């Protein structure tokens, strides 16, 4: 079954792709100077190229990792293709970043999310057709309250289409969708029951069923973001 070591290797590999894409963006950004008209169009072209290039690498990584996990679990891997870059949506998100005071910082965070998403989509879309499910496994030094909430649900996903909000990730997110057949395959150290206890305590303290106050309470409990 997948273990935390293999999941953490995925995290490091995805972060490696993100760092490469970020370095390329920062190098070009530094060359633009104050010519914002030229920079805007040039950035859009570079932006789309980076997302496509590194996103394709992430998708290939996802297919290879999914097959490895499936074989390990005794499943027949049926890797599903994922959609390529949506140029209009990706450009709109860059335009938003360029409209903020922290232009480069926000662009880098968005780039991280978009580069990693194809890996996540491959795992999520392929799990159900291969006879499995997937769980959102937190990795890294710190996990935000939003991701803890989603990770507390365990292997409740059969396809990306039924996961709804649980498919959402953010920039600098180290959660890894991991192929499982059920709770018996959860990586050692991933305990959705303990995470659900935090969520339940947050709901109790917030005296609410709404995500926003629950997440605020969870941040107080964990001392995190």
mmCIF file of C-alpha atoms in Angstrom:
data_model
loop_
_atom_site.group_PDB
_atom_site.id
_atom_site.type_symbol
_atom_site.label_atom_id
_atom_site.label_comp_id
_atom_site.label_asym_id
_atom_site.label_seq_id
_atom_site.Cartn_x
_atom_site.Cartn_y
_atom_site.Cartn_z
ATOM 1 C CA UNK A 1 0.000 0.000 0.000
ATOM 2 C CA UNK A 2 1.187 3.607 -0.445
ATOM 3 C CA UNK A 3 3.243 4.773 2.525
ATOM 4 C CA UNK A 4 4.127 8.243 3.741
ATOM 5 C CA UNK A 5 7.602 7.905 2.254
ATOM 6 C CA UNK A 6 6.243 7.473 -1.267
ATOM 7 C CA UNK A 7 3.700 10.242 -0.678
ATOM 8 C CA UNK A 8 6.445 12.542 0.590
ATOM 9 C CA UNK A 9 8.569 11.734 -2.465
ATOM 10 C CA UNK A 10 5.675 12.928 -4.591
ATOM 11 C CA UNK A 11 5.516 16.153 -2.572
ATOM 12 C CA UNK A 12 9.218 16.805 -3.114
ATOM 13 C CA UNK A 13 9.005 16.036 -6.833
ATOM 14 C CA UNK A 14 6.017 18.328 -7.359
ATOM 15 C CA UNK A 15 7.694 21.073 -5.370
ATOM 16 C CA UNK A 16 10.752 20.605 -7.576
ATOM 17 C CA UNK A 17 8.679 21.240 -10.694
ATOM 18 C CA UNK A 18 7.120 24.283 -9.058
ATOM 19 C CA UNK A 19 10.529 25.711 -8.128
ATOM 20 C CA UNK A 20 11.785 25.281 -11.703
ATOM 21 C CA UNK A 21 8.717 27.068 -13.074
ATOM 22 C CA UNK A 22 9.042 29.812 -10.455
ATOM 23 C CA UNK A 23 12.723 30.352 -11.281
ATOM 24 C CA UNK A 24 11.917 30.757 -14.967
ATOM 25 C CA UNK A 25 9.150 33.249 -14.162
ATOM 26 C CA UNK A 26 11.343 35.279 -11.813
ATOM 27 C CA UNK A 27 14.223 35.406 -14.304
ATOM 28 C CA UNK A 28 12.004 36.785 -17.061
ATOM 29 C CA UNK A 29 10.195 39.103 -14.647
ATOM 30 C CA UNK A 30 13.494 40.730 -13.661
ATOM 31 C CA UNK A 31 14.191 41.591 -17.326
ATOM 32 C CA UNK A 32 10.977 43.546 -17.857
ATOM 33 C CA UNK A 33 11.853 46.551 -15.733
ATOM 34 C CA UNK A 34 9.181 49.241 -15.844
ATOM 35 C CA UNK A 35 7.831 48.516 -19.333
ATOM 36 C CA UNK A 36 4.539 47.153 -18.017
ATOM 37 C CA UNK A 37 2.742 47.177 -21.389
ATOM 38 C CA UNK A 38 5.340 44.934 -22.963
ATOM 39 C CA UNK A 39 5.692 42.976 -19.750
ATOM 40 C CA UNK A 40 1.997 42.229 -19.534
ATOM 41 C CA UNK A 41 1.747 40.486 -22.913
ATOM 42 C CA UNK A 42 5.138 38.828 -22.594
ATOM 43 C CA UNK A 43 4.168 37.536 -19.171
ATOM 44 C CA UNK A 44 0.942 36.072 -20.502
ATOM 45 C CA UNK A 45 2.854 34.190 -23.199
ATOM 46 C CA UNK A 46 5.436 32.945 -20.712
ATOM 47 C CA UNK A 47 2.763 32.141 -18.141
ATOM 48 C CA UNK A 48 0.836 29.884 -20.481
ATOM 49 C CA UNK A 49 4.028 28.215 -21.672
ATOM 50 C CA UNK A 50 5.188 27.486 -18.111
ATOM 51 C CA UNK A 51 1.833 26.081 -17.039
ATOM 52 C CA UNK A 52 1.635 23.864 -20.115
ATOM 53 C CA UNK A 53 5.250 22.652 -19.957
ATOM 54 C CA UNK A 54 5.441 21.937 -16.246
ATOM 55 C CA UNK A 55 1.800 20.891 -16.034
ATOM 56 C CA UNK A 56 2.466 18.217 -18.653
ATOM 57 C CA UNK A 57 5.402 17.016 -16.573
ATOM 58 C CA UNK A 58 3.164 16.856 -13.518
ATOM 59 C CA UNK A 59 0.537 14.891 -15.465
ATOM 60 C CA UNK A 60 3.160 12.386 -16.642
ATOM 61 C CA UNK A 61 4.396 12.067 -13.085
ATOM 62 C CA UNK A 62 0.826 11.473 -11.960
ATOM 63 C CA UNK A 63 0.273 8.717 -14.517
ATOM 64 C CA UNK A 64 3.484 6.915 -13.535
ATOM 65 C CA UNK A 65 2.798 7.246 -9.818
ATOM 66 C CA UNK A 66 -0.802 6.121 -10.213
ATOM 67 C CA UNK A 67 0.267 2.994 -12.079
ATOM 68 C CA UNK A 68 2.844 2.198 -9.394
ATOM 69 C CA UNK A 69 0.306 2.626 -6.596
ATOM 70 C CA UNK A 70 -2.353 0.632 -8.461
ATOM 71 C CA UNK A 71 -0.039 -2.326 -9.034
ATOM 72 C CA UNK A 72 1.005 -2.197 -5.387
ATOM 73 C CA UNK A 73 -2.658 -2.350 -4.356
ATOM 74 C CA UNK A 74 -3.542 -5.129 -6.786
ATOM 75 C CA UNK A 75 -5.687 -2.875 -8.976
ATOM 76 C CA UNK A 76 -5.674 -2.658 -12.755
ATOM 77 C CA UNK A 77 -4.598 0.918 -13.533
ATOM 78 C CA UNK A 78 -6.843 2.778 -15.933
ATOM 79 C CA UNK A 79 -5.160 6.129 -16.189
ATOM 80 C CA UNK A 80 -7.531 8.839 -17.360
ATOM 81 C CA UNK A 81 -6.339 11.789 -19.460
ATOM 82 C CA UNK A 82 -6.705 15.273 -18.020
ATOM 83 C CA UNK A 83 -7.564 18.475 -19.818
ATOM 84 C CA UNK A 84 -4.762 20.778 -20.851
ATOM 85 C CA UNK A 85 -4.324 24.416 -19.956
ATOM 86 C CA UNK A 86 -7.422 26.602 -20.190
ATOM 87 C CA UNK A 87 -5.724 29.696 -21.628
ATOM 88 C CA UNK A 88 -8.552 32.111 -20.820
ATOM 89 C CA UNK A 89 -8.894 31.053 -17.195
ATOM 90 C CA UNK A 90 -5.145 30.886 -16.642
ATOM 91 C CA UNK A 91 -4.686 34.329 -18.200
ATOM 92 C CA UNK A 92 -7.503 35.787 -16.110
ATOM 93 C CA UNK A 93 -5.814 34.552 -12.949
ATOM 94 C CA UNK A 94 -2.517 36.111 -14.003
ATOM 95 C CA UNK A 95 -4.301 39.396 -14.790
ATOM 96 C CA UNK A 96 -5.666 39.350 -11.258
ATOM 97 C CA UNK A 97 -2.162 38.868 -9.835
ATOM 98 C CA UNK A 98 -0.887 41.774 -11.937
ATOM 99 C CA UNK A 99 -3.646 43.982 -10.521
ATOM 100 C CA UNK A 100 -2.476 43.479 -6.932
ATOM 101 C CA UNK A 101 0.353 45.239 -5.060
ATOM 102 C CA UNK A 102 2.218 41.943 -4.587
ATOM 103 C CA UNK A 103 2.256 41.104 -8.289
ATOM 104 C CA UNK A 104 5.106 38.622 -8.413
ATOM 105 C CA UNK A 105 4.297 37.037 -5.060
ATOM 106 C CA UNK A 106 0.698 36.336 -6.033
ATOM 107 C CA UNK A 107 1.721 35.108 -9.490
ATOM 108 C CA UNK A 108 4.172 32.647 -7.938
ATOM 109 C CA UNK A 109 1.512 31.251 -5.602
ATOM 110 C CA UNK A 110 -0.905 30.789 -8.509
ATOM 111 C CA UNK A 111 1.813 29.190 -10.626
ATOM 112 C CA UNK A 112 2.489 26.626 -7.898
ATOM 113 C CA UNK A 113 -1.180 25.643 -7.839
ATOM 114 C CA UNK A 114 -1.542 25.390 -11.612
ATOM 115 C CA UNK A 115 1.678 23.448 -12.165
ATOM 116 C CA UNK A 116 0.726 20.810 -9.577
ATOM 117 C CA UNK A 117 -2.947 20.462 -10.513
ATOM 118 C CA UNK A 118 -2.506 18.003 -13.436
ATOM 119 C CA UNK A 119 -0.852 15.477 -11.109
ATOM 120 C CA UNK A 120 -3.777 15.776 -8.706
ATOM 121 C CA UNK A 121 -6.331 15.520 -11.488
ATOM 122 C CA UNK A 122 -4.783 12.335 -12.883
ATOM 123 C CA UNK A 123 -4.960 10.604 -9.490
ATOM 124 C CA UNK A 124 -8.492 11.789 -8.779
ATOM 125 C CA UNK A 125 -9.924 10.972 -12.193
ATOM 126 C CA UNK A 126 -8.224 7.581 -12.468
ATOM 127 C CA UNK A 127 -9.085 6.172 -9.040
ATOM 128 C CA UNK A 128 -12.722 5.278 -9.659
ATOM 129 C CA UNK A 129 -12.283 3.669 -13.117
ATOM 130 C CA UNK A 130 -9.461 1.568 -11.644
ATOM 131 C CA UNK A 131 -11.661 0.249 -8.839
ATOM 132 C CA UNK A 132 -10.190 2.408 -6.098
ATOM 133 C CA UNK A 133 -10.710 5.666 -4.263
ATOM 134 C CA UNK A 134 -8.414 8.471 -3.243
ATOM 135 C CA UNK A 135 -7.654 10.233 -0.006
ATOM 136 C CA UNK A 136 -6.254 13.714 0.506
ATOM 137 C CA UNK A 137 -3.079 13.136 2.537
ATOM 138 C CA UNK A 138 -1.440 16.152 4.217
ATOM 139 C CA UNK A 139 2.353 16.318 3.963
ATOM 140 C CA UNK A 140 5.032 18.853 4.780
ATOM 141 C CA UNK A 141 5.686 20.860 7.914
ATOM 142 C CA UNK A 142 2.329 22.618 8.270
ATOM 143 C CA UNK A 143 -1.166 22.038 6.900
ATOM 144 C CA UNK A 144 -3.771 24.803 6.873
ATOM 145 C CA UNK A 145 -7.183 24.418 8.507
ATOM 146 C CA UNK A 146 -8.952 24.228 5.135
ATOM 147 C CA UNK A 147 -6.845 21.265 4.044
ATOM 148 C CA UNK A 148 -7.129 19.581 7.454
ATOM 149 C CA UNK A 149 -10.900 19.802 7.113
ATOM 150 C CA UNK A 150 -10.842 18.141 3.698
ATOM 151 C CA UNK A 151 -8.238 15.567 4.723
ATOM 152 C CA UNK A 152 -10.445 14.536 7.652
ATOM 153 C CA UNK A 153 -12.900 12.917 5.239
ATOM 154 C CA UNK A 154 -10.673 9.953 4.424
ATOM 155 C CA UNK A 155 -11.325 7.849 1.317
ATOM 156 C CA UNK A 156 -14.763 9.167 0.471
ATOM 157 C CA UNK A 157 -14.000 9.999 -3.155
ATOM 158 C CA UNK A 158 -14.651 7.695 -6.074
ATOM 159 C CA UNK A 159 -14.234 10.180 -8.895
ATOM 160 C CA UNK A 160 -13.202 13.781 -9.210
ATOM 161 C CA UNK A 161 -16.739 14.575 -10.334
ATOM 162 C CA UNK A 162 -18.245 13.525 -6.989
ATOM 163 C CA UNK A 163 -15.641 15.236 -4.840
ATOM 164 C CA UNK A 164 -16.935 18.793 -5.264
ATOM 165 C CA UNK A 165 -15.135 21.247 -2.994
ATOM 166 C CA UNK A 166 -12.675 18.541 -1.992
ATOM 167 C CA UNK A 167 -10.903 18.886 -5.333
ATOM 168 C CA UNK A 168 -9.829 22.411 -4.409
ATOM 169 C CA UNK A 169 -6.200 23.151 -3.702
ATOM 170 C CA UNK A 170 -4.328 26.383 -3.187
ATOM 171 C CA UNK A 171 -0.885 27.663 -3.960
ATOM 172 C CA UNK A 172 1.880 26.256 -1.759
ATOM 173 C CA UNK A 173 -0.396 23.348 -0.813
ATOM 174 C CA UNK A 174 1.412 20.105 0.014
ATOM 175 C CA UNK A 175 -1.660 17.839 0.154
ATOM 176 C CA UNK A 176 -1.244 14.779 -2.049
ATOM 177 C CA UNK A 177 -4.240 12.833 -3.431
ATOM 178 C CA UNK A 178 -3.275 9.227 -2.805
ATOM 179 C CA UNK A 179 -4.737 6.063 -4.330
ATOM 180 C CA UNK A 180 -6.329 3.684 -1.822
ATOM 181 C CA UNK A 181 -8.936 0.939 -1.836
ATOM 182 C CA UNK A 182 -10.253 1.964 1.563
ATOM 183 C CA UNK A 183 -9.154 2.862 5.111
ATOM 184 C CA UNK A 184 -6.983 -0.245 5.273
ATOM 185 C CA UNK A 185 -4.646 1.400 2.745
ATOM 186 C CA UNK A 186 -4.203 4.742 4.485
ATOM 187 C CA UNK A 187 -0.497 5.572 4.802
ATOM 188 C CA UNK A 188 0.758 5.110 8.347
ATOM 189 C CA UNK A 189 0.618 8.471 10.081
ATOM 190 C CA UNK A 190 -2.400 9.704 8.120
ATOM 191 C CA UNK A 191 -5.265 9.571 10.611
ATOM 192 C CA UNK A 192 -8.484 11.105 9.268
ATOM 193 C CA UNK A 193 -10.297 10.178 12.500
ATOM 194 C CA UNK A 194 -7.940 12.397 14.509
ATOM 195 C CA UNK A 195 -8.310 15.137 11.913
ATOM 196 C CA UNK A 196 -12.099 14.836 12.090
ATOM 197 C CA UNK A 197 -11.873 15.245 15.852
ATOM 198 C CA UNK A 198 -10.191 18.618 15.274
ATOM 199 C CA UNK A 199 -12.896 19.543 12.784
ATOM 200 C CA UNK A 200 -15.636 18.467 15.201
ATOM 201 C CA UNK A 201 -14.083 20.485 18.031
ATOM 202 C CA UNK A 202 -13.908 23.472 15.698
ATOM 203 C CA UNK A 203 -17.594 23.099 14.832
ATOM 204 C CA UNK A 204 -18.443 22.799 18.530
ATOM 205 C CA UNK A 205 -16.448 25.887 19.493
ATOM 206 C CA UNK A 206 -17.842 27.871 16.571
ATOM 207 C CA UNK A 207 -21.364 26.673 17.355
ATOM 208 C CA UNK A 208 -21.932 26.630 13.611
ATOM 209 C CA UNK A 209 -22.200 24.317 10.660
ATOM 210 C CA UNK A 210 -20.695 26.866 8.277
ATOM 211 C CA UNK A 211 -17.120 26.384 7.017
ATOM 212 C CA UNK A 212 -15.845 29.929 7.671
ATOM 213 C CA UNK A 213 -16.416 30.048 11.461
ATOM 214 C CA UNK A 214 -15.403 26.392 11.810
ATOM 215 C CA UNK A 215 -12.108 27.038 10.011
ATOM 216 C CA UNK A 216 -11.474 30.087 12.220
ATOM 217 C CA UNK A 217 -12.002 27.919 15.301
ATOM 218 C CA UNK A 218 -9.744 25.196 13.899
ATOM 219 C CA UNK A 219 -6.979 27.759 13.426
ATOM 220 C CA UNK A 220 -7.313 28.674 17.093
ATOM 221 C CA UNK A 221 -7.103 24.997 18.061
ATOM 222 C CA UNK A 222 -4.100 24.126 15.901
ATOM 223 C CA UNK A 223 -2.323 27.457 16.024
ATOM 224 C CA UNK A 224 -1.917 27.252 12.247
ATOM 225 C CA UNK A 225 -3.240 29.017 9.178
#
